[in-house]
Every structure is written in structure tokens, then in C-alpha cells.
Amino acid sequence: MTDKPDETDSQAAIERNREAVTRYARAWLAGDRTALAACYHDDFTLHYFGRNPLAGDHRGKMAALTILAEVTRRTSRKLLGIVDIMAGPARGALLVRERFERDGRAAEFERLLVYAVRDGLLGECWVWDQDQAAVDAYLA
């Protein structure tokens, strides 16, 4: 007997994760806030890294949406594009390019958003930024 998961189960998990993050990516690219919110599980947790007032673990769909709205308010962030959509049996991920603006300055960043999928919805997200110190300055 092996400890390897059944390949069929593994492939099915990969496809479930890919479907969930692809649905989210399409809604984001379309600017469809209703469809975006529908992608989140009610028990969604956002893990926002850094040394800024918004960093931390934000538990619950409404708490996460509130933080994401505040990030947008502070940075006028704009999605420039989805660089890649990735999926494995345990996680799905988006590599995105965003533009932040604040106080007359602007910068573009690649950000890696790693998701755990639950019940076909995004259940958890970890946000890794290309330049965390610069993102922290925009969020201060």
C-alpha cells in the first residue's frame, strides 16, 4: 500500500481548485463585485501580511470584504491583469499585476494570492506581495 493519493481523486481536486480560482479571476477581470463576493465562503479567512494597519488574519466573509474595500480605498488599486492561474490538489493560486496610487504616486506590483477551496468556494487566502515594504507604505 502507498501513501500517495489516488490519482483520480488528486486530478479531481486540482480541477475543483482551478475552477474556483478561475471563476474568481473572471469576475475580478470583469469588475463584477457581486460575482466576486459570491466566490467567497461565508467562513472565508484572509491572511494579509506586512507591517501595516490592515495586516493580520481577517475571519469571516464580511470582515475580509471590509479589509479589501479599505485596501482599495487607500490605494485606488486596479487590477492590470492575471499573469497566471495555478492549481494543485491542495491549493489554487492567482499571480496578478495590480497598480496602487496614493498621494500623487503610483506603483505596479505582482501579487501572489494562494487559496484554499472549500465547498467550491474560496475558503482562505494568503496574500504575498512582490515588494511588501512598498505595499505597506501605500497602506499606512
JSON list of C-alpha atoms in Angstrom, two decimals:
[
{"chain": "A", "resi": 1, "resn": "MET", "atom": "CA", "xyz": [0.00, 0.00, 0.00]},
{"chain": "A", "resi": 2, "resn": "THR", "atom": "CA", "xyz": [1.23, 3.52, -0.75]},
{"chain": "A", "resi": 3, "resn": "ASP", "atom": "CA", "xyz": [0.70, 6.89, 0.90]},
{"chain": "A", "resi": 4, "resn": "LYS", "atom": "CA", "xyz": [0.09, 8.53, -2.47]},
{"chain": "A", "resi": 5, "resn": "PRO", "atom": "CA", "xyz": [-3.44, 9.81, -3.01]},
{"chain": "A", "resi": 6, "resn": "ASP", "atom": "CA", "xyz": [-5.43, 8.13, -5.74]},
{"chain": "A", "resi": 7, "resn": "GLU", "atom": "CA", "xyz": [-4.54, 9.90, -8.99]},
{"chain": "A", "resi": 8, "resn": "THR", "atom": "CA", "xyz": [-8.21, 10.30, -9.96]},
{"chain": "A", "resi": 9, "resn": "ASP", "atom": "CA", "xyz": [-9.00, 11.97, -6.62]},
{"chain": "A", "resi": 10, "resn": "SER", "atom": "CA", "xyz": [-5.94, 14.20, -6.98]},
{"chain": "A", "resi": 11, "resn": "GLN", "atom": "CA", "xyz": [-6.91, 15.25, -10.51]},
{"chain": "A", "resi": 12, "resn": "ALA", "atom": "CA", "xyz": [-10.47, 15.98, -9.37]},
{"chain": "A", "resi": 13, "resn": "ALA", "atom": "CA", "xyz": [-9.14, 18.17, -6.52]},
{"chain": "A", "resi": 14, "resn": "ILE", "atom": "CA", "xyz": [-6.91, 20.05, -8.95]},
{"chain": "A", "resi": 15, "resn": "GLU", "atom": "CA", "xyz": [-9.86, 20.71, -11.24]},
{"chain": "A", "resi": 16, "resn": "ARG", "atom": "CA", "xyz": [-12.08, 21.88, -8.34]},
{"chain": "A", "resi": 17, "resn": "ASN", "atom": "CA", "xyz": [-9.37, 24.30, -7.21]},
{"chain": "A", "resi": 18, "resn": "ARG", "atom": "CA", "xyz": [-8.74, 25.54, -10.76]},
{"chain": "A", "resi": 19, "resn": "GLU", "atom": "CA", "xyz": [-12.48, 26.07, -11.35]},
{"chain": "A", "resi": 20, "resn": "ALA", "atom": "CA", "xyz": [-12.89, 28.11, -8.15]},
{"chain": "A", "resi": 21, "resn": "VAL", "atom": "CA", "xyz": [-9.92, 30.42, -8.78]},
{"chain": "A", "resi": 22, "resn": "THR", "atom": "CA", "xyz": [-10.78, 30.77, -12.49]},
{"chain": "A", "resi": 23, "resn": "ARG", "atom": "CA", "xyz": [-14.36, 31.81, -11.63]},
{"chain": "A", "resi": 24, "resn": "TYR", "atom": "CA", "xyz": [-12.93, 34.39, -9.22]},
{"chain": "A", "resi": 25, "resn": "ALA", "atom": "CA", "xyz": [-10.40, 35.64, -11.80]},
{"chain": "A", "resi": 26, "resn": "ARG", "atom": "CA", "xyz": [-13.13, 36.10, -14.42]},
{"chain": "A", "resi": 27, "resn": "ALA", "atom": "CA", "xyz": [-15.32, 38.06, -12.02]},
{"chain": "A", "resi": 28, "resn": "TRP", "atom": "CA", "xyz": [-12.37, 40.23, -10.98]},
{"chain": "A", "resi": 29, "resn": "LEU", "atom": "CA", "xyz": [-11.38, 40.94, -14.59]},
{"chain": "A", "resi": 30, "resn": "ALA", "atom": "CA", "xyz": [-14.99, 41.83, -15.39]},
{"chain": "A", "resi": 31, "resn": "GLY", "atom": "CA", "xyz": [-15.20, 44.15, -12.37]},
{"chain": "A", "resi": 32, "resn": "ASP", "atom": "CA", "xyz": [-18.28, 42.23, -11.18]},
{"chain": "A", "resi": 33, "resn": "ARG", "atom": "CA", "xyz": [-18.33, 42.85, -7.42]},
{"chain": "A", "resi": 34, "resn": "THR", "atom": "CA", "xyz": [-21.44, 40.74, -6.87]},
{"chain": "A", "resi": 35, "resn": "ALA", "atom": "CA", "xyz": [-19.86, 37.74, -8.61]},
{"chain": "A", "resi": 36, "resn": "LEU", "atom": "CA", "xyz": [-16.60, 38.34, -6.70]},
{"chain": "A", "resi": 37, "resn": "ALA", "atom": "CA", "xyz": [-18.37, 38.30, -3.34]},
{"chain": "A", "resi": 38, "resn": "ALA", "atom": "CA", "xyz": [-20.26, 35.15, -4.34]},
{"chain": "A", "resi": 39, "resn": "CYS", "atom": "CA", "xyz": [-16.90, 33.36, -4.76]},
{"chain": "A", "resi": 40, "resn": "TYR", "atom": "CA", "xyz": [-16.12, 33.66, -1.03]},
{"chain": "A", "resi": 41, "resn": "HIS", "atom": "CA", "xyz": [-17.21, 31.06, 1.52]},
{"chain": "A", "resi": 42, "resn": "ASP", "atom": "CA", "xyz": [-19.10, 32.55, 4.49]},
{"chain": "A", "resi": 43, "resn": "ASP", "atom": "CA", "xyz": [-16.22, 31.34, 6.72]},
{"chain": "A", "resi": 44, "resn": "PHE", "atom": "CA", "xyz": [-13.57, 32.87, 4.44]},
{"chain": "A", "resi": 45, "resn": "THR", "atom": "CA", "xyz": [-10.32, 33.93, 6.13]},
{"chain": "A", "resi": 46, "resn": "LEU", "atom": "CA", "xyz": [-7.94, 36.48, 4.62]},
{"chain": "A", "resi": 47, "resn": "HIS", "atom": "CA", "xyz": [-4.31, 36.36, 5.74]},
{"chain": "A", "resi": 48, "resn": "TYR", "atom": "CA", "xyz": [-2.88, 39.78, 4.87]},
{"chain": "A", "resi": 49, "resn": "PHE", "atom": "CA", "xyz": [0.84, 40.02, 5.52]},
{"chain": "A", "resi": 50, "resn": "GLY", "atom": "CA", "xyz": [3.01, 43.03, 6.18]},
{"chain": "A", "resi": 51, "resn": "ARG", "atom": "CA", "xyz": [3.62, 45.76, 8.71]},
{"chain": "A", "resi": 52, "resn": "ASN", "atom": "CA", "xyz": [0.65, 47.99, 8.11]},
{"chain": "A", "resi": 53, "resn": "PRO", "atom": "CA", "xyz": [-2.65, 48.70, 9.90]},
{"chain": "A", "resi": 54, "resn": "LEU", "atom": "CA", "xyz": [-4.54, 46.23, 7.69]},
{"chain": "A", "resi": 55, "resn": "ALA", "atom": "CA", "xyz": [-2.20, 43.26, 8.19]},
{"chain": "A", "resi": 56, "resn": "GLY", "atom": "CA", "xyz": [-3.45, 40.24, 10.07]},
{"chain": "A", "resi": 57, "resn": "ASP", "atom": "CA", "xyz": [-5.99, 37.45, 9.84]},
{"chain": "A", "resi": 58, "resn": "HIS", "atom": "CA", "xyz": [-9.47, 38.62, 8.92]},
{"chain": "A", "resi": 59, "resn": "ARG", "atom": "CA", "xyz": [-12.02, 35.89, 9.68]},
{"chain": "A", "resi": 60, "resn": "GLY", "atom": "CA", "xyz": [-15.42, 35.77, 8.06]},
{"chain": "A", "resi": 61, "resn": "LYS", "atom": "CA", "xyz": [-16.58, 36.89, 4.64]},
{"chain": "A", "resi": 62, "resn": "MET", "atom": "CA", "xyz": [-17.74, 40.31, 5.80]},
{"chain": "A", "resi": 63, "resn": "ALA", "atom": "CA", "xyz": [-14.52, 41.03, 7.72]},
{"chain": "A", "resi": 64, "resn": "ALA", "atom": "CA", "xyz": [-12.43, 40.12, 4.68]},
{"chain": "A", "resi": 65, "resn": "LEU", "atom": "CA", "xyz": [-14.58, 42.15, 2.30]},
{"chain": "A", "resi": 66, "resn": "THR", "atom": "CA", "xyz": [-14.31, 45.14, 4.65]},
{"chain": "A", "resi": 67, "resn": "ILE", "atom": "CA", "xyz": [-10.49, 44.93, 4.65]},
{"chain": "A", "resi": 68, "resn": "LEU", "atom": "CA", "xyz": [-10.37, 44.50, 0.87]},
{"chain": "A", "resi": 69, "resn": "ALA", "atom": "CA", "xyz": [-12.59, 47.57, 0.45]},
{"chain": "A", "resi": 70, "resn": "GLU", "atom": "CA", "xyz": [-10.26, 49.53, 2.74]},
{"chain": "A", "resi": 71, "resn": "VAL", "atom": "CA", "xyz": [-7.22, 48.42, 0.72]},
{"chain": "A", "resi": 72, "resn": "THR", "atom": "CA", "xyz": [-8.96, 49.73, -2.40]},
{"chain": "A", "resi": 73, "resn": "ARG", "atom": "CA", "xyz": [-9.91, 53.00, -0.68]},
{"chain": "A", "resi": 74, "resn": "ARG", "atom": "CA", "xyz": [-6.34, 53.64, 0.48]},
{"chain": "A", "resi": 75, "resn": "THR", "atom": "CA", "xyz": [-4.60, 52.63, -2.74]},
{"chain": "A", "resi": 76, "resn": "SER", "atom": "CA", "xyz": [-7.11, 53.14, -5.56]},
{"chain": "A", "resi": 77, "resn": "ARG", "atom": "CA", "xyz": [-5.88, 49.73, -6.58]},
{"chain": "A", "resi": 78, "resn": "LYS", "atom": "CA", "xyz": [-6.60, 48.50, -10.07]},
{"chain": "A", "resi": 79, "resn": "LEU", "atom": "CA", "xyz": [-6.19, 45.02, -11.45]},
{"chain": "A", "resi": 80, "resn": "LEU", "atom": "CA", "xyz": [-3.98, 45.27, -14.51]},
{"chain": "A", "resi": 81, "resn": "GLY", "atom": "CA", "xyz": [-4.11, 41.59, -15.35]},
{"chain": "A", "resi": 82, "resn": "ILE", "atom": "CA", "xyz": [-3.99, 37.98, -14.33]},
{"chain": "A", "resi": 83, "resn": "VAL", "atom": "CA", "xyz": [-0.46, 36.75, -15.00]},
{"chain": "A", "resi": 84, "resn": "ASP", "atom": "CA", "xyz": [-1.20, 33.10, -14.21]},
{"chain": "A", "resi": 85, "resn": "ILE", "atom": "CA", "xyz": [-3.79, 30.77, -12.75]},
{"chain": "A", "resi": 86, "resn": "MET", "atom": "CA", "xyz": [-2.36, 27.80, -10.89]},
{"chain": "A", "resi": 87, "resn": "ALA", "atom": "CA", "xyz": [-3.92, 24.81, -9.20]},
{"chain": "A", "resi": 88, "resn": "GLY", "atom": "CA", "xyz": [-2.77, 21.76, -7.32]},
{"chain": "A", "resi": 89, "resn": "PRO", "atom": "CA", "xyz": [-4.63, 19.20, -5.22]},
{"chain": "A", "resi": 90, "resn": "ALA", "atom": "CA", "xyz": [-4.35, 21.31, -2.03]},
{"chain": "A", "resi": 91, "resn": "ARG", "atom": "CA", "xyz": [-4.46, 24.94, -3.25]},
{"chain": "A", "resi": 92, "resn": "GLY", "atom": "CA", "xyz": [-5.25, 27.23, -6.14]},
{"chain": "A", "resi": 93, "resn": "ALA", "atom": "CA", "xyz": [-3.45, 30.49, -6.83]},
{"chain": "A", "resi": 94, "resn": "LEU", "atom": "CA", "xyz": [-3.53, 33.64, -8.90]},
{"chain": "A", "resi": 95, "resn": "LEU", "atom": "CA", "xyz": [-0.47, 35.64, -9.83]},
{"chain": "A", "resi": 96, "resn": "VAL", "atom": "CA", "xyz": [-1.82, 39.11, -10.56]},
{"chain": "A", "resi": 97, "resn": "ARG", "atom": "CA", "xyz": [-0.48, 42.50, -11.51]},
{"chain": "A", "resi": 98, "resn": "GLU", "atom": "CA", "xyz": [-2.02, 45.50, -9.73]},
{"chain": "A", "resi": 99, "resn": "ARG", "atom": "CA", "xyz": [-1.49, 49.24, -9.75]},
{"chain": "A", "resi": 100, "resn": "PHE", "atom": "CA", "xyz": [-1.63, 51.22, -6.49]},
{"chain": "A", "resi": 101, "resn": "GLU", "atom": "CA", "xyz": [-1.99, 55.00, -6.34]},
{"chain": "A", "resi": 102, "resn": "ARG", "atom": "CA", "xyz": [-1.88, 57.33, -3.36]},
{"chain": "A", "resi": 103, "resn": "ASP", "atom": "CA", "xyz": [-0.85, 60.93, -2.68]},
{"chain": "A", "resi": 104, "resn": "GLY", "atom": "CA", "xyz": [0.27, 61.54, -6.26]},
{"chain": "A", "resi": 105, "resn": "ARG", "atom": "CA", "xyz": [2.46, 58.44, -6.51]},
{"chain": "A", "resi": 106, "resn": "ALA", "atom": "CA", "xyz": [1.81, 55.15, -8.28]},
{"chain": "A", "resi": 107, "resn": "ALA", "atom": "CA", "xyz": [3.42, 51.73, -8.48]},
{"chain": "A", "resi": 108, "resn": "GLU", "atom": "CA", "xyz": [2.74, 48.37, -10.07]},
{"chain": "A", "resi": 109, "resn": "PHE", "atom": "CA", "xyz": [3.15, 45.12, -8.17]},
{"chain": "A", "resi": 110, "resn": "GLU", "atom": "CA", "xyz": [2.90, 41.43, -8.80]},
{"chain": "A", "resi": 111, "resn": "ARG", "atom": "CA", "xyz": [0.94, 39.76, -6.02]},
{"chain": "A", "resi": 112, "resn": "LEU", "atom": "CA", "xyz": [0.51, 36.05, -5.34]},
{"chain": "A", "resi": 113, "resn": "LEU", "atom": "CA", "xyz": [-2.88, 35.09, -3.93]},
{"chain": "A", "resi": 114, "resn": "VAL", "atom": "CA", "xyz": [-2.99, 31.50, -2.67]},
{"chain": "A", "resi": 115, "resn": "TYR", "atom": "CA", "xyz": [-6.39, 29.99, -1.96]},
{"chain": "A", "resi": 116, "resn": "ALA", "atom": "CA", "xyz": [-7.78, 27.02, -0.09]},
{"chain": "A", "resi": 117, "resn": "VAL", "atom": "CA", "xyz": [-11.07, 25.97, -1.65]},
{"chain": "A", "resi": 118, "resn": "ARG", "atom": "CA", "xyz": [-13.99, 24.75, 0.42]},
{"chain": "A", "resi": 119, "resn": "ASP", "atom": "CA", "xyz": [-17.36, 23.60, -0.92]},
{"chain": "A", "resi": 120, "resn": "GLY", "atom": "CA", "xyz": [-16.40, 25.01, -4.34]},
{"chain": "A", "resi": 121, "resn": "LEU", "atom": "CA", "xyz": [-15.79, 28.47, -2.86]},
{"chain": "A", "resi": 122, "resn": "LEU", "atom": "CA", "xyz": [-12.70, 30.35, -1.74]},
{"chain": "A", "resi": 123, "resn": "GLY", "atom": "CA", "xyz": [-12.27, 29.41, 1.91]},
{"chain": "A", "resi": 124, "resn": "GLU", "atom": "CA", "xyz": [-8.96, 31.01, 2.76]},
{"chain": "A", "resi": 125, "resn": "CYS", "atom": "CA", "xyz": [-6.42, 33.33, 1.10]},
{"chain": "A", "resi": 126, "resn": "TRP", "atom": "CA", "xyz": [-2.80, 34.17, 1.79]},
{"chain": "A", "resi": 127, "resn": "VAL", "atom": "CA", "xyz": [-1.55, 37.36, 0.07]},
{"chain": "A", "resi": 128, "resn": "TRP", "atom": "CA", "xyz": [2.16, 37.60, -0.80]},
{"chain": "A", "resi": 129, "resn": "ASP", "atom": "CA", "xyz": [3.41, 40.84, -2.30]},
{"chain": "A", "resi": 130, "resn": "GLN", "atom": "CA", "xyz": [6.38, 41.34, -4.61]},
{"chain": "A", "resi": 131, "resn": "ASP", "atom": "CA", "xyz": [7.52, 44.35, -2.57]},
{"chain": "A", "resi": 132, "resn": "GLN", "atom": "CA", "xyz": [5.96, 44.13, 0.89]},
{"chain": "A", "resi": 133, "resn": "ALA", "atom": "CA", "xyz": [7.65, 47.29, 2.20]},
{"chain": "A", "resi": 134, "resn": "ALA", "atom": "CA", "xyz": [6.27, 49.36, -0.68]},
{"chain": "A", "resi": 135, "resn": "VAL", "atom": "CA", "xyz": [2.77, 47.88, -0.24]},
{"chain": "A", "resi": 136, "resn": "ASP", "atom": "CA", "xyz": [2.99, 48.66, 3.49]},
{"chain": "A", "resi": 137, "resn": "ALA", "atom": "CA", "xyz": [3.79, 52.29, 2.66]},
{"chain": "A", "resi": 138, "resn": "TYR", "atom": "CA", "xyz": [0.66, 52.54, 0.49]},
{"chain": "A", "resi": 139, "resn": "LEU", "atom": "CA", "xyz": [-1.47, 51.00, 3.24]},
{"chain": "A", "resi": 140, "resn": "ALA", "atom": "CA", "xyz": [-0.07, 53.09, 6.13]}
]
